[in-house]
PDB file of C-alpha atoms in Angstrom:
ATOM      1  CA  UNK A   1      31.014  60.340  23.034  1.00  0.00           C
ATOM      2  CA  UNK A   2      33.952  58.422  23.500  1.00  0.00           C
ATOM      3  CA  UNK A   3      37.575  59.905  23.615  1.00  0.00           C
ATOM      4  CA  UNK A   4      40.262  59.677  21.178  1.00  0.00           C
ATOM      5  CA  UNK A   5      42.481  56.962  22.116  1.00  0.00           C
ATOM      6  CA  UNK A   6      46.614  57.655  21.631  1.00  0.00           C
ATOM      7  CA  UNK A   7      49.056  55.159  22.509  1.00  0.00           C
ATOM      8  CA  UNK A   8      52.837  56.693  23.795  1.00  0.00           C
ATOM      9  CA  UNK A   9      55.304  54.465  22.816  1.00  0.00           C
ATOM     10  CA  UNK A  10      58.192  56.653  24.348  1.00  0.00           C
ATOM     11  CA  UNK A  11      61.103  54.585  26.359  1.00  0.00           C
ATOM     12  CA  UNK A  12      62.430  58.129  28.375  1.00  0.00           C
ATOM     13  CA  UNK A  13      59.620  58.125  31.548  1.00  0.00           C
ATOM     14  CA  UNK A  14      59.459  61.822  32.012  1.00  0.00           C
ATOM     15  CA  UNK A  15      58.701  62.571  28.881  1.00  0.00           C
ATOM     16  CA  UNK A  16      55.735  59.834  28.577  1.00  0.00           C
ATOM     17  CA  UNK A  17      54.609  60.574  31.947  1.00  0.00           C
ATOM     18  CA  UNK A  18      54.618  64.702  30.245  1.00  0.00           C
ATOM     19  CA  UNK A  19      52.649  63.437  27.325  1.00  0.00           C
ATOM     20  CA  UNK A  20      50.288  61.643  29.045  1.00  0.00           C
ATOM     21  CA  UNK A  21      49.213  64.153  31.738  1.00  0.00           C
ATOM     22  CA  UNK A  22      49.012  66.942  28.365  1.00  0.00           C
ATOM     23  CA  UNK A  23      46.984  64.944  26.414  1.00  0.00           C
ATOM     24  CA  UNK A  24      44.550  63.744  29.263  1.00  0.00           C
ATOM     25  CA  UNK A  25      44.135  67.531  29.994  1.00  0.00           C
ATOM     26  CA  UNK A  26      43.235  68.036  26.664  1.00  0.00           C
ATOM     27  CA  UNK A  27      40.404  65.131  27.203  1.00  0.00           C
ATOM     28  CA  UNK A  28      42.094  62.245  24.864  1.00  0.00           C
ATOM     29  CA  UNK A  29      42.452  58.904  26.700  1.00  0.00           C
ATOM     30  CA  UNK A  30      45.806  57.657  26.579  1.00  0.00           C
ATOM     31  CA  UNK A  31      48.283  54.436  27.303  1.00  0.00           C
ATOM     32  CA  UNK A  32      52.208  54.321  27.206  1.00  0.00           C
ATOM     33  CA  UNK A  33      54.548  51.606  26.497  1.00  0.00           C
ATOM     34  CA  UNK A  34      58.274  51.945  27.185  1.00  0.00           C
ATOM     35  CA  UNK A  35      59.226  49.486  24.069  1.00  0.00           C
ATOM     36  CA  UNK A  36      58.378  48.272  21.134  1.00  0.00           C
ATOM     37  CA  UNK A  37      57.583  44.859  22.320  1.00  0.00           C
ATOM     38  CA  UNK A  38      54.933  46.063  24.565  1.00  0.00           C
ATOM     39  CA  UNK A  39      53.460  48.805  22.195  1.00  0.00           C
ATOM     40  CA  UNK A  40      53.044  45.907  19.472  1.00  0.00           C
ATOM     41  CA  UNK A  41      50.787  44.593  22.418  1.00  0.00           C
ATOM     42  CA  UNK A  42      49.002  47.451  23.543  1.00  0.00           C
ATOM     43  CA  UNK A  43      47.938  48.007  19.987  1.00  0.00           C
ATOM     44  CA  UNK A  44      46.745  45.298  19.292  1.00  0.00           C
ATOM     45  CA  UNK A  45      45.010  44.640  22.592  1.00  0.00           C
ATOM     46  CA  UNK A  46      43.654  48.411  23.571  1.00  0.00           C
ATOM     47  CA  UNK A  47      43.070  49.023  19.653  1.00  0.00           C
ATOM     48  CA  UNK A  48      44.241  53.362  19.627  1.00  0.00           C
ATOM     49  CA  UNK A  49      43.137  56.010  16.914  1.00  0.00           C
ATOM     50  CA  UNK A  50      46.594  57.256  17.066  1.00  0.00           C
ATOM     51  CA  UNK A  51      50.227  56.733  17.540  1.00  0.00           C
ATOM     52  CA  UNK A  52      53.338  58.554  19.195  1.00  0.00           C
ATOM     53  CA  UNK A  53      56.493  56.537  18.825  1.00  0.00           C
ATOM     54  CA  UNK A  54      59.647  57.346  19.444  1.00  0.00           C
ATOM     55  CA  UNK A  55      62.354  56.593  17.217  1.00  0.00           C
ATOM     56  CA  UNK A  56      64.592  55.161  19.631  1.00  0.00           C
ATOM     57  CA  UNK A  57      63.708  52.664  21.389  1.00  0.00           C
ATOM     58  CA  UNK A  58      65.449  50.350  23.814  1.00  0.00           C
ATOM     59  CA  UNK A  59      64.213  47.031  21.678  1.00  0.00           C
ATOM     60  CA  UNK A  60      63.930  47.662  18.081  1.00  0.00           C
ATOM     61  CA  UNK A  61      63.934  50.955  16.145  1.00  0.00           C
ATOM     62  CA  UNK A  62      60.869  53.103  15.893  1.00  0.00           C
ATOM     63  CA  UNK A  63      60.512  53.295  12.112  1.00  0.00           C
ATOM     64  CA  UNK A  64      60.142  48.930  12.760  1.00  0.00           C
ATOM     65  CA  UNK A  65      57.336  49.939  15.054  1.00  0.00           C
ATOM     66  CA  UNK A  66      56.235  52.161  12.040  1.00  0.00           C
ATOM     67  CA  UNK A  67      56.327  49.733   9.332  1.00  0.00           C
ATOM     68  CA  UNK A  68      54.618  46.827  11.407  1.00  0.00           C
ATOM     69  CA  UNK A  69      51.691  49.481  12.562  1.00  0.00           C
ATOM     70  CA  UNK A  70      50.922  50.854   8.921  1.00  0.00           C
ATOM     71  CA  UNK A  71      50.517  47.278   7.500  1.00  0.00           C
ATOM     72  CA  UNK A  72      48.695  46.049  10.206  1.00  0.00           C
ATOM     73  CA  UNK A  73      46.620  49.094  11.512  1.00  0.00           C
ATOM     74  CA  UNK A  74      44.993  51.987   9.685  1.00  0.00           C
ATOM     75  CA  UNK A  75      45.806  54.771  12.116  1.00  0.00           C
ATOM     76  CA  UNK A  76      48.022  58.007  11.869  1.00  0.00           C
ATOM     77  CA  UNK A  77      51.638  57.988  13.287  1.00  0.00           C
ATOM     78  CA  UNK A  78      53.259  61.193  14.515  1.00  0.00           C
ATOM     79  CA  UNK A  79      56.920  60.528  15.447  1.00  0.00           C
ATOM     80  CA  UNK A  80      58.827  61.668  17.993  1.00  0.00           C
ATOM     81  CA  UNK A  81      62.284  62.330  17.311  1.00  0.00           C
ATOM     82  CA  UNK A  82      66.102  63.629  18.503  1.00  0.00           C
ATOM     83  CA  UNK A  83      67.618  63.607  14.878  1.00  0.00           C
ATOM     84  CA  UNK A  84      67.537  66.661  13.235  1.00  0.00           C
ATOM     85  CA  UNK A  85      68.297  65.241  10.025  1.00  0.00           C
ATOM     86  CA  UNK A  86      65.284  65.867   7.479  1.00  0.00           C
ATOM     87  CA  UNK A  87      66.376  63.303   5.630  1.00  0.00           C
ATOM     88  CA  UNK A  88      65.964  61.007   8.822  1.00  0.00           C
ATOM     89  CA  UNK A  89      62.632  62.740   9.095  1.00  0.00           C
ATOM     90  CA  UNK A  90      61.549  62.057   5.777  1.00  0.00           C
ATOM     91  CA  UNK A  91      62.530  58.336   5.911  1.00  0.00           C
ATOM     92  CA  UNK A  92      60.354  58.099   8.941  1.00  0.00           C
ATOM     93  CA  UNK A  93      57.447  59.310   6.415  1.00  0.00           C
ATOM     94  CA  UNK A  94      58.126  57.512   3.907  1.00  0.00           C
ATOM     95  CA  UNK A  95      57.382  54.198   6.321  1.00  0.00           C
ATOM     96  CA  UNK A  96      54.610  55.589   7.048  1.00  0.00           C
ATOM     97  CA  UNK A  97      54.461  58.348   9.811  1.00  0.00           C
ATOM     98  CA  UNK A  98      51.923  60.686   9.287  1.00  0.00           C
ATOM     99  CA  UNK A  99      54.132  63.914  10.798  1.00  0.00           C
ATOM    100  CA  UNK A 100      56.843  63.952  13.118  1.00  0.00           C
ATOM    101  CA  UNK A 101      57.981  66.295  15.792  1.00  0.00           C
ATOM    102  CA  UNK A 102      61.905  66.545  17.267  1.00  0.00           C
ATOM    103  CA  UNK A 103      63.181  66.891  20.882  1.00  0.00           C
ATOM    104  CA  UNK A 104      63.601  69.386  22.654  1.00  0.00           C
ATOM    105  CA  UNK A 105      59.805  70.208  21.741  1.00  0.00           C
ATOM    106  CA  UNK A 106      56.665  72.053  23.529  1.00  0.00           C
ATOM    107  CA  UNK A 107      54.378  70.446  24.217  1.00  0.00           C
ATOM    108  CA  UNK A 108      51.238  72.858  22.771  1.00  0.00           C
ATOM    109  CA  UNK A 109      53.188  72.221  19.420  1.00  0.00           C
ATOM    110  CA  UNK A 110      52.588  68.270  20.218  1.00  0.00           C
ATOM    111  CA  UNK A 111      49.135  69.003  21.045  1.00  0.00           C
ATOM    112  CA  UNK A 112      48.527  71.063  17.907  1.00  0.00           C
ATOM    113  CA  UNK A 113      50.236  68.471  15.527  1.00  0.00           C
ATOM    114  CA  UNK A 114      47.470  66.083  16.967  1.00  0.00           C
ATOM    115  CA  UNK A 115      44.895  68.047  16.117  1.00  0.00           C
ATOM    116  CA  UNK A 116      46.196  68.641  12.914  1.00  0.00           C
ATOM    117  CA  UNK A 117      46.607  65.027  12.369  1.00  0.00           C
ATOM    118  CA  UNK A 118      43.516  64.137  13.319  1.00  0.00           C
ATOM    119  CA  UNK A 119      41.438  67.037  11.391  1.00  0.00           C
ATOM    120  CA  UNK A 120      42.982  65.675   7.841  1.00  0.00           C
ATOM    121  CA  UNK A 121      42.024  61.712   9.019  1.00  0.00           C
ATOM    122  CA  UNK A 122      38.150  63.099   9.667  1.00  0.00           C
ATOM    123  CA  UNK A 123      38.406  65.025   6.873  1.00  0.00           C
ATOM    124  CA  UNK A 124      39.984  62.256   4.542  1.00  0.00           C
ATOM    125  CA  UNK A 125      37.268  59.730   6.155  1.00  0.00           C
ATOM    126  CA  UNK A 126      34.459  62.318   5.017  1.00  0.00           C
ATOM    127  CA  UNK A 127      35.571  62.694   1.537  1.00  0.00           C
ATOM    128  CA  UNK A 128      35.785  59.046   1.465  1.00  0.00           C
ATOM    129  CA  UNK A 129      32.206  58.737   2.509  1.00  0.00           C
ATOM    130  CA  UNK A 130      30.794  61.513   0.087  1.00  0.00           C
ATOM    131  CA  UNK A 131      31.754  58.725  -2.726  1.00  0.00           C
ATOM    132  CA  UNK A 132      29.598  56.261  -4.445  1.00  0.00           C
ATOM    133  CA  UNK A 133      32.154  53.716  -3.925  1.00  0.00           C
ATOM    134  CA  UNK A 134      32.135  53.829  -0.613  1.00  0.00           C
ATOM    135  CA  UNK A 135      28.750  52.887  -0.073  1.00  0.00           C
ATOM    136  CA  UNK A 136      30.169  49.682  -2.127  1.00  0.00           C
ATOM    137  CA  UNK A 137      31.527  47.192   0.436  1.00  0.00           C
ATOM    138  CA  UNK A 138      33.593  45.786  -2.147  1.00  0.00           C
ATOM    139  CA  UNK A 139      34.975  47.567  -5.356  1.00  0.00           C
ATOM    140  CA  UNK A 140      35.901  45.351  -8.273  1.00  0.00           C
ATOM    141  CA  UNK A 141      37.901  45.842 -11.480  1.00  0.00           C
ATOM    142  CA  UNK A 142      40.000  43.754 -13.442  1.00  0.00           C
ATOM    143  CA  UNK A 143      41.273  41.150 -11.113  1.00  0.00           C
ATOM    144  CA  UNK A 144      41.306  43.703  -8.394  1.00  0.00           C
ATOM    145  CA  UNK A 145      38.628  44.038  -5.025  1.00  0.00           C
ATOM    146  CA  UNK A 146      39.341  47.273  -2.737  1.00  0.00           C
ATOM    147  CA  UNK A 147      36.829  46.137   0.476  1.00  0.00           C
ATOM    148  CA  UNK A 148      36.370  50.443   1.566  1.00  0.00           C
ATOM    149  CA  UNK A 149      35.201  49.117   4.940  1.00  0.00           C
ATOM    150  CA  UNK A 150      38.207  47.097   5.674  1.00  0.00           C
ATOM    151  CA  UNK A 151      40.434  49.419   3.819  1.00  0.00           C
ATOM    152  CA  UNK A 152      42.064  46.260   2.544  1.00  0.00           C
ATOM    153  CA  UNK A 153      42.664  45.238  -1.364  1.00  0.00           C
ATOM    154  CA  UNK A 154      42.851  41.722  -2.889  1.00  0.00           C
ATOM    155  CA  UNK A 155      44.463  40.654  -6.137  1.00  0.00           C
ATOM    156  CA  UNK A 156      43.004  36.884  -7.625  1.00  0.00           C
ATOM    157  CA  UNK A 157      41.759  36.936  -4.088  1.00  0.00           C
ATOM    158  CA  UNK A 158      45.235  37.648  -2.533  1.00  0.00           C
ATOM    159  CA  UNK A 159      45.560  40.391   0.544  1.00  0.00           C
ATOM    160  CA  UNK A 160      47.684  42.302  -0.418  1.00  0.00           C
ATOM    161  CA  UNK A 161      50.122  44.343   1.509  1.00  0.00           C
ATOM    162  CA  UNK A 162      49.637  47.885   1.420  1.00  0.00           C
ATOM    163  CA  UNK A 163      50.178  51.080   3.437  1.00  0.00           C
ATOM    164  CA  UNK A 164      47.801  53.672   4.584  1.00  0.00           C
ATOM    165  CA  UNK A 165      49.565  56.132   2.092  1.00  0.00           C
ATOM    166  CA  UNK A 166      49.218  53.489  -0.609  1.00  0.00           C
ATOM    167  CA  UNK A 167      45.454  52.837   0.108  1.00  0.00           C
ATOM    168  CA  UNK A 168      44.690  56.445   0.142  1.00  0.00           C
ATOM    169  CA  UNK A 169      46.765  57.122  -2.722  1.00  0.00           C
ATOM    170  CA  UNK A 170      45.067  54.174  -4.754  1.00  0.00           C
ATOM    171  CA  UNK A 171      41.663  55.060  -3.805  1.00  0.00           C
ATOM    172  CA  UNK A 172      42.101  58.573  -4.777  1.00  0.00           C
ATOM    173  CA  UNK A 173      42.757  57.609  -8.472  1.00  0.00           C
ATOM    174  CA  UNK A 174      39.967  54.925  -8.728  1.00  0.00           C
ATOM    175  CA  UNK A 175      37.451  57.456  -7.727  1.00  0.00           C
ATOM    176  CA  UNK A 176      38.645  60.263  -9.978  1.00  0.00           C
ATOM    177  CA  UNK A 177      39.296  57.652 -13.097  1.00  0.00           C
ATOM    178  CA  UNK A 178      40.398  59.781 -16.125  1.00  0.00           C
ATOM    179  CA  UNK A 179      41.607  62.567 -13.949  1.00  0.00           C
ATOM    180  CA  UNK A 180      45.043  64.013 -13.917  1.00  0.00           C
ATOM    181  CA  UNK A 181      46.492  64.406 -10.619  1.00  0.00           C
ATOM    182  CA  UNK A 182      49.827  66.473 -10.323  1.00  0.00           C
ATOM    183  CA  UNK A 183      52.549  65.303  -7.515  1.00  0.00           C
ATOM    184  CA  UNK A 184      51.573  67.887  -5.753  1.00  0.00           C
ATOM    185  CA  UNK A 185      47.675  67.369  -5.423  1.00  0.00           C
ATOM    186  CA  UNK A 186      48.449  63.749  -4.336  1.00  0.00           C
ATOM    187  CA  UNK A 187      50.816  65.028  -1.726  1.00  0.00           C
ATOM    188  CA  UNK A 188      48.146  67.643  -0.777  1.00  0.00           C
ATOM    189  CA  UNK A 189      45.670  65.458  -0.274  1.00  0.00           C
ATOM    190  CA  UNK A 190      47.209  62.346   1.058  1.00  0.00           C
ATOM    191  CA  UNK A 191      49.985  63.651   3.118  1.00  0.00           C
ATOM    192  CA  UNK A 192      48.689  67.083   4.096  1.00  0.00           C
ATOM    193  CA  UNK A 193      50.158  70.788   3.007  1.00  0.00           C
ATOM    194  CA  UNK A 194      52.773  70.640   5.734  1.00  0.00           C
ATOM    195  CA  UNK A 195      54.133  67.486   4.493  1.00  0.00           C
ATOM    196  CA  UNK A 196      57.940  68.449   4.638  1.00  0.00           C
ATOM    197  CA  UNK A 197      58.654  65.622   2.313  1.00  0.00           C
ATOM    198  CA  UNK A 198      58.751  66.390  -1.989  1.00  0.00           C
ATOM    199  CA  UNK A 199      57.444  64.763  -5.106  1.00  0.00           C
ATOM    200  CA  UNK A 200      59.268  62.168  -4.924  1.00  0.00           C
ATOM    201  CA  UNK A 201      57.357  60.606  -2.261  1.00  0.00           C
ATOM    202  CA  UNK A 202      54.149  60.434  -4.212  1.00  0.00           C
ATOM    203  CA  UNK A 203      56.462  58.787  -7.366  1.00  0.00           C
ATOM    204  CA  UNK A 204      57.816  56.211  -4.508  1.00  0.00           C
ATOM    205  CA  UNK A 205      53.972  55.553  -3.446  1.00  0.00           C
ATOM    206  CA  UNK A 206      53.059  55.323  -7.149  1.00  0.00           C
ATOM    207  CA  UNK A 207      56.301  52.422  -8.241  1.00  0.00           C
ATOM    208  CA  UNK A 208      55.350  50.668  -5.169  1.00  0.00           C
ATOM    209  CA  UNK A 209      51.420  50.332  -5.878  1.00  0.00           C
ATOM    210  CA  UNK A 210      52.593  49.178  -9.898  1.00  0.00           C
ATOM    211  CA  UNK A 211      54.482  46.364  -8.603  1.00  0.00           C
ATOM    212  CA  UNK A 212      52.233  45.549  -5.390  1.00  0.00           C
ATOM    213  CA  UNK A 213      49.033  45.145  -7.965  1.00  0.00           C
ATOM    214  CA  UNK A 214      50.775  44.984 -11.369  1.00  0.00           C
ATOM    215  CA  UNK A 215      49.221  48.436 -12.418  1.00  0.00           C
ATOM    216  CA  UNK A 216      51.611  49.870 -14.953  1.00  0.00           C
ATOM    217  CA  UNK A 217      49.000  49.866 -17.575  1.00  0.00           C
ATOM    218  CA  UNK A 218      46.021  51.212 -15.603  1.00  0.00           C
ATOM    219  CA  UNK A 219      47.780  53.635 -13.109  1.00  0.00           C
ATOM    220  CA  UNK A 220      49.803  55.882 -15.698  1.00  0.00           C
ATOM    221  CA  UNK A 221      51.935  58.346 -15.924  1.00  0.00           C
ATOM    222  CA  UNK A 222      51.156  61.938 -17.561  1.00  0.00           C
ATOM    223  CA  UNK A 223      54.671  63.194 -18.504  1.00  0.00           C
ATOM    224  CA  UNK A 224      55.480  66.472 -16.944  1.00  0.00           C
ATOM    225  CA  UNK A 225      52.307  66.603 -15.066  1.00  0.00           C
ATOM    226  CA  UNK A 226      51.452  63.944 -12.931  1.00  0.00           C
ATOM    227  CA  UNK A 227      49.426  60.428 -12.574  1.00  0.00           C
ATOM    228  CA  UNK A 228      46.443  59.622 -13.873  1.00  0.00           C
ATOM    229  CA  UNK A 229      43.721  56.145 -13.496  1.00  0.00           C
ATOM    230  CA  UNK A 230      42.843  54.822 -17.029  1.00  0.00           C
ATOM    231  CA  UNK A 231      38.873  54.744 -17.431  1.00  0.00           C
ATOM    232  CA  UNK A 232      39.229  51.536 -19.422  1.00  0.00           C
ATOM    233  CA  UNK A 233      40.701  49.712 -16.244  1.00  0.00           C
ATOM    234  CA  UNK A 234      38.058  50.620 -14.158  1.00  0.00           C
ATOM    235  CA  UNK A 235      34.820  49.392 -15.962  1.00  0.00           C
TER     236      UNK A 235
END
């Protein structure tokens, strides 16, 4: 079976070098970068299942790192941080980090994020396979195609740009058309139960995927309860 592969993007040596010796014990394979330059490279070279990234970094700002890895890559981000601020920490989700984790921190807690993390992905990746449209390489509606293999989504036959979050939150809908979702079942199952973030993330998601894919009239809003994908749209 091969390992799990986690890239350390972490520019403070004893505390990569730390990382790296925990989480080889633990039997993932790992690589470390020092900056975001060479992380950008690892990734795309050594191809991880996960990310650690620090949010300071000597060359560019982690949440950058963040941003470029979420609309390039489909794997889960846990951030490693010294600010304290949850708003800080909650920015850093809201680009796309999947959890984060601030300094001073033990590093069992690291280890148990991970396999947190990585628990929801399978599980998220198995409820995606249970659906029929899944075993559909390409799902088409409207002017829309969502290619499930590629986790990638065209509009008039143009990529179009969208996060992990977004993906997950848009395929969600299209394979539950009709239902009513509240806030908090999208953050449940998108973001995970621990997700320190509130509702507001899932409205952010939600404004960003109406004006990414023009959807105000097929992804709608159910006043005081949540969102909702419109049958009609989807046949």
């Amino acid at each position: 079976m091969n390992k799990t592969k986690i890239l350390i993007i972490e520019d403070e040596p004893a505390i990569a070098d730390m990382l790296e010796y925990g989480l080889q014990r633990e039997g993932y394979d790992t690589a470390k970068a020092h900056t975001g330059h060479d992380g950008l490279r690892l990734m795309e070279s050594w191809g991880p299942d996960m990310l650690l990234l620090d949010w300071m970094l000597p060359d560019q700002s982690g949440l950058d790192i963040c941003k470029q890895a979420t609309a390039s890559y489909n794997i889960p981000i846990l951030m490693i941080t010294a600010k304290s601020d949850i708003t800080d920490k909650i920015l850093g989700l809201e680009f796309g980090a999947d959890d984060y984790i601030t300094k001073p921190f033990d590093l069992r807690e690291v280890i148990a994020r991970i396999r947190t993390i990585l628990r929801r992905v399978a599980q998220a990746n198995r409820n995606a396979g249970d659906s029929a449209e899944k075993h559909e390489p390409v799902v088409r509606f409207l002017d829309i195609e969502i290619h499930t293999e590629e986790r990638t989504v065209r509009k008039s036959g143009r990529l179009i740009e969208l996060t992990p979050k977004e993906y997950d939150v848009l395929l969600m809908l299209y394979n539950n058309k009709g239902k009513i979702f509240t806030r908090a079942e999208l953050l449940d199952y998108v973001w995970g139960y621990d997700y320190p973030g509130d509702t507001r993330t899932v409205d952010t998601h939600i404004q960003r995927l109406r004006k990414k894919l023009d959807a105000g009239e097929w992804i709608t809003t159910v006043f005081g309860i949540g969102y909702k994908f419109d049958k009609q749209a989807g046949t």
